[in-house]
PDB file of C-alpha atoms in Angstrom:
ATOM      1  CA  MET A   1      -8.370  19.437  12.718  1.00  0.00           C
ATOM      2  CA  GLN A   2     -11.639  17.487  12.038  1.00  0.00           C
ATOM      3  CA  GLU A   3     -11.509  18.342   8.374  1.00  0.00           C
ATOM      4  CA  LEU A   4      -7.836  17.255   8.234  1.00  0.00           C
ATOM      5  CA  ALA A   5      -8.620  13.983  10.027  1.00  0.00           C
ATOM      6  CA  GLN A   6     -11.674  13.236   7.905  1.00  0.00           C
ATOM      7  CA  THR A   7      -9.736  13.954   4.767  1.00  0.00           C
ATOM      8  CA  ALA A   8      -6.876  11.576   5.868  1.00  0.00           C
ATOM      9  CA  LEU A   9      -9.460   8.747   6.745  1.00  0.00           C
ATOM     10  CA  ALA A  10     -11.523   9.287   3.385  1.00  0.00           C
ATOM     11  CA  THR A  11      -8.660   9.676   1.050  1.00  0.00           C
ATOM     12  CA  VAL A  12      -5.673   7.796   2.444  1.00  0.00           C
ATOM     13  CA  ALA A  13      -7.616   4.984   3.991  1.00  0.00           C
ATOM     14  CA  ALA A  14      -9.469   4.152   0.897  1.00  0.00           C
ATOM     15  CA  SER A  15      -9.365   0.411   0.395  1.00  0.00           C
ATOM     16  CA  ASN A  16      -9.218   0.522  -3.471  1.00  0.00           C
ATOM     17  CA  ILE A  17      -5.923   2.410  -3.860  1.00  0.00           C
ATOM     18  CA  SER A  18      -2.380   1.093  -4.302  1.00  0.00           C
ATOM     19  CA  ALA A  19       0.318   1.386  -1.692  1.00  0.00           C
ATOM     20  CA  ASN A  20       2.007   4.013  -3.715  1.00  0.00           C
ATOM     21  CA  GLU A  21      -1.023   6.104  -4.256  1.00  0.00           C
ATOM     22  CA  ARG A  22      -1.643   5.822  -0.472  1.00  0.00           C
ATOM     23  CA  SER A  23       1.846   7.065   0.224  1.00  0.00           C
ATOM     24  CA  ASP A  24       1.635   9.930  -2.300  1.00  0.00           C
ATOM     25  CA  ARG A  25      -1.686  11.017  -0.835  1.00  0.00           C
ATOM     26  CA  PHE A  26      -0.458  10.941   2.747  1.00  0.00           C
ATOM     27  CA  ARG A  27       2.713  12.785   1.797  1.00  0.00           C
ATOM     28  CA  ARG A  28       0.495  15.602   0.344  1.00  0.00           C
ATOM     29  CA  LEU A  29      -1.585  15.772   3.501  1.00  0.00           C
ATOM     30  CA  PHE A  30       1.343  15.538   5.921  1.00  0.00           C
ATOM     31  CA  VAL A  31       3.515  18.140   4.281  1.00  0.00           C
ATOM     32  CA  SER A  32       0.629  20.596   4.054  1.00  0.00           C
ATOM     33  CA  ALA A  33      -0.594  20.034   7.690  1.00  0.00           C
ATOM     34  CA  PHE A  34       2.476  19.438   9.738  1.00  0.00           C
ATOM     35  CA  ASP A  35       5.414  21.855  10.451  1.00  0.00           C
ATOM     36  CA  ILE A  36       8.128  19.412   9.569  1.00  0.00           C
ATOM     37  CA  PRO A  37      10.955  21.651  10.179  1.00  0.00           C
ATOM     38  CA  GLU A  38       9.706  22.687  13.637  1.00  0.00           C
ATOM     39  CA  LEU A  39       9.145  19.114  14.473  1.00  0.00           C
ATOM     40  CA  GLY A  40      12.518  18.048  13.135  1.00  0.00           C
ATOM     41  CA  LYS A  41      14.121  20.746  15.232  1.00  0.00           C
ATOM     42  CA  PHE A  42      12.244  19.607  18.259  1.00  0.00           C
ATOM     43  CA  THR A  43      13.136  16.021  17.668  1.00  0.00           C
ATOM     44  CA  LEU A  44      16.813  16.534  17.512  1.00  0.00           C
ATOM     45  CA  VAL A  45      17.084  19.246  20.154  1.00  0.00           C
ATOM     46  CA  ARG A  46      20.671  20.148  20.598  1.00  0.00           C
ATOM     47  CA  HIS A  47      21.973  17.945  17.710  1.00  0.00           C
ATOM     48  CA  TRP A  48      19.965  20.143  15.388  1.00  0.00           C
ATOM     49  CA  LYS A  49      22.455  23.039  16.247  1.00  0.00           C
ATOM     50  CA  THR A  50      25.541  20.897  15.741  1.00  0.00           C
ATOM     51  CA  ALA A  51      24.198  19.284  12.417  1.00  0.00           C
ATOM     52  CA  THR A  52      25.425  20.818   9.065  1.00  0.00           C
ATOM     53  CA  PRO A  53      22.930  22.340   6.736  1.00  0.00           C
ATOM     54  CA  VAL A  54      23.109  19.264   4.538  1.00  0.00           C
ATOM     55  CA  GLN A  55      22.521  16.862   7.585  1.00  0.00           C
ATOM     56  CA  GLN A  56      19.485  19.034   8.648  1.00  0.00           C
ATOM     57  CA  THR A  57      18.042  18.924   5.151  1.00  0.00           C
ATOM     58  CA  THR A  58      18.739  15.106   4.925  1.00  0.00           C
ATOM     59  CA  PHE A  59      17.233  14.588   8.203  1.00  0.00           C
ATOM     60  CA  LEU A  60      14.044  16.420   7.303  1.00  0.00           C
ATOM     61  CA  LYS A  61      13.617  14.440   4.188  1.00  0.00           C
ATOM     62  CA  GLU A  62      14.254  11.069   5.914  1.00  0.00           C
ATOM     63  CA  PHE A  63      12.156  12.045   8.685  1.00  0.00           C
ATOM     64  CA  GLU A  64       9.233  12.973   6.335  1.00  0.00           C
ATOM     65  CA  ASP A  65       9.728   9.682   4.525  1.00  0.00           C
ATOM     66  CA  THR A  66       9.511   7.603   7.731  1.00  0.00           C
ATOM     67  CA  GLN A  67       6.265   9.432   8.709  1.00  0.00           C
ATOM     68  CA  VAL A  68       4.808   8.994   5.223  1.00  0.00           C
ATOM     69  CA  LEU A  69       5.564   5.269   4.994  1.00  0.00           C
ATOM     70  CA  THR A  70       4.592   4.426   8.615  1.00  0.00           C
ATOM     71  CA  TRP A  71       1.310   6.215   8.522  1.00  0.00           C
ATOM     72  CA  ALA A  72       0.409   5.086   4.906  1.00  0.00           C
ATOM     73  CA  LEU A  73       0.760   1.460   6.184  1.00  0.00           C
ATOM     74  CA  ARG A  74      -1.455   2.198   9.257  1.00  0.00           C
ATOM     75  CA  PHE A  75      -4.139   3.899   7.236  1.00  0.00           C
ATOM     76  CA  LYS A  76      -4.387   0.784   5.043  1.00  0.00           C
ATOM     77  CA  ASN A  77      -6.271  -0.963   7.781  1.00  0.00           C
ATOM     78  CA  TYR A  78      -8.719   1.813   8.909  1.00  0.00           C
ATOM     79  CA  LYS A  79     -12.250   1.282   8.073  1.00  0.00           C
ATOM     80  CA  GLY A  80     -15.290   3.387   9.239  1.00  0.00           C
ATOM     81  CA  GLU A  81     -13.416   5.653  11.655  1.00  0.00           C
ATOM     82  CA  ARG A  82     -14.311   9.233  12.116  1.00  0.00           C
ATOM     83  CA  VAL A  83     -13.011  12.237  14.134  1.00  0.00           C
ATOM     84  CA  ASP A  84     -15.231  14.466  16.327  1.00  0.00           C
ATOM     85  CA  THR A  85     -13.621  17.737  17.413  1.00  0.00           C
ATOM     86  CA  ARG A  86     -14.535  18.555  21.126  1.00  0.00           C
ATOM     87  CA  GLY A  87     -12.958  21.894  21.661  1.00  0.00           C
ATOM     88  CA  VAL A  88      -9.817  24.312  21.381  1.00  0.00           C
ATOM     89  CA  THR A  89      -7.751  25.552  24.115  1.00  0.00           C
ATOM     90  CA  ARG A  90      -5.196  28.360  23.666  1.00  0.00           C
ATOM     91  CA  GLU A  91      -1.798  27.475  24.948  1.00  0.00           C
ATOM     92  CA  GLY A  92       0.021  30.553  24.050  1.00  0.00           C
ATOM     93  CA  GLN A  93       0.120  33.484  21.661  1.00  0.00           C
ATOM     94  CA  ALA A  94       0.430  31.199  18.582  1.00  0.00           C
ATOM     95  CA  THR A  95      -0.263  27.711  19.952  1.00  0.00           C
ATOM     96  CA  TRP A  96      -3.612  25.902  20.357  1.00  0.00           C
ATOM     97  CA  LEU A  97      -4.600  22.458  21.712  1.00  0.00           C
ATOM     98  CA  VAL A  98      -7.437  20.894  19.830  1.00  0.00           C
ATOM     99  CA  ASP A  99      -9.300  17.989  21.780  1.00  0.00           C
ATOM    100  CA  SER A 100     -10.949  15.314  19.637  1.00  0.00           C
ATOM    101  CA  LEU A 101     -12.146  11.621  19.793  1.00  0.00           C
ATOM    102  CA  ILE A 102     -11.516   9.086  17.035  1.00  0.00           C
ATOM    103  CA  ILE A 103     -14.625   7.093  16.962  1.00  0.00           C
ATOM    104  CA  ARG A 104     -13.865   3.440  15.823  1.00  0.00           C
ATOM    105  CA  PRO A 105     -16.978   1.197  16.055  1.00  0.00           C
ATOM    106  CA  PRO A 106     -17.270  -1.141  17.602  1.00  0.00           C
ATOM    107  CA  SER A 107     -14.226  -0.209  19.721  1.00  0.00           C
ATOM    108  CA  SER A 108     -14.248   2.598  22.269  1.00  0.00           C
ATOM    109  CA  PRO A 109     -13.415   6.153  21.251  1.00  0.00           C
ATOM    110  CA  VAL A 110      -9.833   7.153  21.539  1.00  0.00           C
ATOM    111  CA  SER A 111      -8.948  10.696  22.877  1.00  0.00           C
ATOM    112  CA  VAL A 112      -6.585  12.613  20.571  1.00  0.00           C
ATOM    113  CA  GLN A 113      -5.259  15.983  21.131  1.00  0.00           C
ATOM    114  CA  TRP A 114      -3.451  18.031  18.193  1.00  0.00           C
ATOM    115  CA  ARG A 115      -1.080  20.829  19.094  1.00  0.00           C
ATOM    116  CA  VAL A 116      -1.240  23.363  16.414  1.00  0.00           C
ATOM    117  CA  HIS A 117       0.856  26.589  15.972  1.00  0.00           C
ATOM    118  CA  ARG A 118       1.212  29.315  13.544  1.00  0.00           C
ATOM    119  CA  ALA A 119       4.227  28.518  11.418  1.00  0.00           C
ATOM    120  CA  THR A 120       6.625  31.129  10.078  1.00  0.00           C
ATOM    121  CA  ASP A 121       4.644  31.344   6.859  1.00  0.00           C
ATOM    122  CA  GLY A 122       1.479  32.269   8.832  1.00  0.00           C
ATOM    123  CA  SER A 123      -0.265  29.081   8.324  1.00  0.00           C
ATOM    124  CA  LEU A 124      -1.502  26.831  11.137  1.00  0.00           C
ATOM    125  CA  ARG A 125       0.433  23.611  11.370  1.00  0.00           C
ATOM    126  CA  VAL A 126       0.375  20.526  13.668  1.00  0.00           C
ATOM    127  CA  VAL A 127       3.514  20.080  15.742  1.00  0.00           C
ATOM    128  CA  ASP A 128       2.365  17.207  18.068  1.00  0.00           C
ATOM    129  CA  ILE A 129      -0.389  14.645  18.350  1.00  0.00           C
ATOM    130  CA  ILE A 130      -1.272  13.465  21.732  1.00  0.00           C
ATOM    131  CA  SER A 131      -3.026  10.084  21.924  1.00  0.00           C
ATOM    132  CA  VAL A 132      -3.997   8.597  25.222  1.00  0.00           C
ATOM    133  CA  GLY A 133      -1.626  10.887  27.042  1.00  0.00           C
ATOM    134  CA  VAL A 134       1.319  10.099  24.858  1.00  0.00           C
ATOM    135  CA  SER A 135       3.024  12.828  22.865  1.00  0.00           C
ATOM    136  CA  MET A 136       4.120  11.916  19.345  1.00  0.00           C
ATOM    137  CA  ALA A 137       6.871  14.671  19.380  1.00  0.00           C
ATOM    138  CA  GLN A 138       8.261  13.467  22.765  1.00  0.00           C
ATOM    139  CA  THR A 139       8.346   9.844  21.686  1.00  0.00           C
ATOM    140  CA  PHE A 140      10.102  10.980  18.425  1.00  0.00           C
ATOM    141  CA  ARG A 141      12.706  12.887  20.620  1.00  0.00           C
ATOM    142  CA  ALA A 142      13.306   9.969  22.803  1.00  0.00           C
ATOM    143  CA  ASP A 143      13.593   7.385  20.085  1.00  0.00           C
ATOM    144  CA  TYR A 144      16.061   9.524  17.795  1.00  0.00           C
ATOM    145  CA  ALA A 145      17.986  10.517  21.083  1.00  0.00           C
ATOM    146  CA  SER A 146      18.496   6.768  21.751  1.00  0.00           C
ATOM    147  CA  VAL A 147      19.743   6.098  18.329  1.00  0.00           C
ATOM    148  CA  LEU A 148      22.097   9.156  18.522  1.00  0.00           C
ATOM    149  CA  GLN A 149      23.358   7.941  21.927  1.00  0.00           C
ATOM    150  CA  SER A 150      24.106   4.513  20.530  1.00  0.00           C
ATOM    151  CA  ASN A 151      26.027   6.069  17.648  1.00  0.00           C
ATOM    152  CA  GLY A 152      28.040   8.479  19.914  1.00  0.00           C
ATOM    153  CA  GLY A 153      26.049  11.525  18.840  1.00  0.00           C
ATOM    154  CA  ASN A 154      26.909  10.986  15.224  1.00  0.00           C
ATOM    155  CA  ILE A 155      24.344  12.482  13.066  1.00  0.00           C
ATOM    156  CA  ASP A 156      25.439  10.580  10.004  1.00  0.00           C
ATOM    157  CA  GLY A 157      24.863   7.333  11.834  1.00  0.00           C
ATOM    158  CA  LEU A 158      21.430   8.434  12.684  1.00  0.00           C
ATOM    159  CA  LEU A 159      20.626   9.262   9.018  1.00  0.00           C
ATOM    160  CA  SER A 160      21.986   5.933   7.808  1.00  0.00           C
ATOM    161  CA  LYS A 161      19.706   4.139  10.245  1.00  0.00           C
ATOM    162  CA  ILE A 162      16.789   6.103   9.184  1.00  0.00           C
ATOM    163  CA  SER A 163      17.402   5.520   5.751  1.00  0.00           C
ATOM    164  CA  ALA A 164      17.626   1.760   6.284  1.00  0.00           C
ATOM    165  CA  LYS A 165      14.409   1.873   8.068  1.00  0.00           C
ATOM    166  CA  ASN A 166      12.729   3.786   5.205  1.00  0.00           C
ATOM    167  CA  GLU A 167      13.944   1.142   2.822  1.00  0.00           C
ATOM    168  CA  GLN A 168      12.329  -1.529   4.908  1.00  0.00           C
ATOM    169  CA  LEU A 169       9.116   0.349   5.292  1.00  0.00           C
ATOM    170  CA  ALA A 170       9.094   0.939   1.427  1.00  0.00           C
ATOM    171  CA  ALA A 171       9.542  -2.787   0.837  1.00  0.00           C
ATOM    172  CA  ALA A 172       6.580  -3.682   3.135  1.00  0.00           C
ATOM    173  CA  PRO A 173       3.426  -5.125   1.413  1.00  0.00           C
TER     174      PRO A 173
END
């Protein structure tokens, strides 16, 4: 996890790269480090099972785009941060929680935990990030459930909203 975070901070947060290059770099890192299908299934919960295969594929692509565009914008403002891994706790047969601190001088360190599991292909992949006690995966689940609820559970309505959000994020300076 420390290597992943350091790579992100060193390559994606570089100040001398274009927004497109930052997004491309983060996409490669995100796809290689996160279990996007597992995170997508967790996020949509019961709606995943009722979605068509095309809707599932579209959701995963739009979900990936949202994460890439959002985090690439955030990394643009990072300067001098580093990650210190503090320890690893086994949570199950194929899941671990990695404790770390993000050191951000002159601010106070931020506690971050990375939930990692063994994916179906055997690789270790991130399925959640918990920062200051807030779970990224649970936040995604709540946010997307709210959009689904406001659209009467309509997956196509959700996909339309995510696509519109991604267009806005892509147009951001």
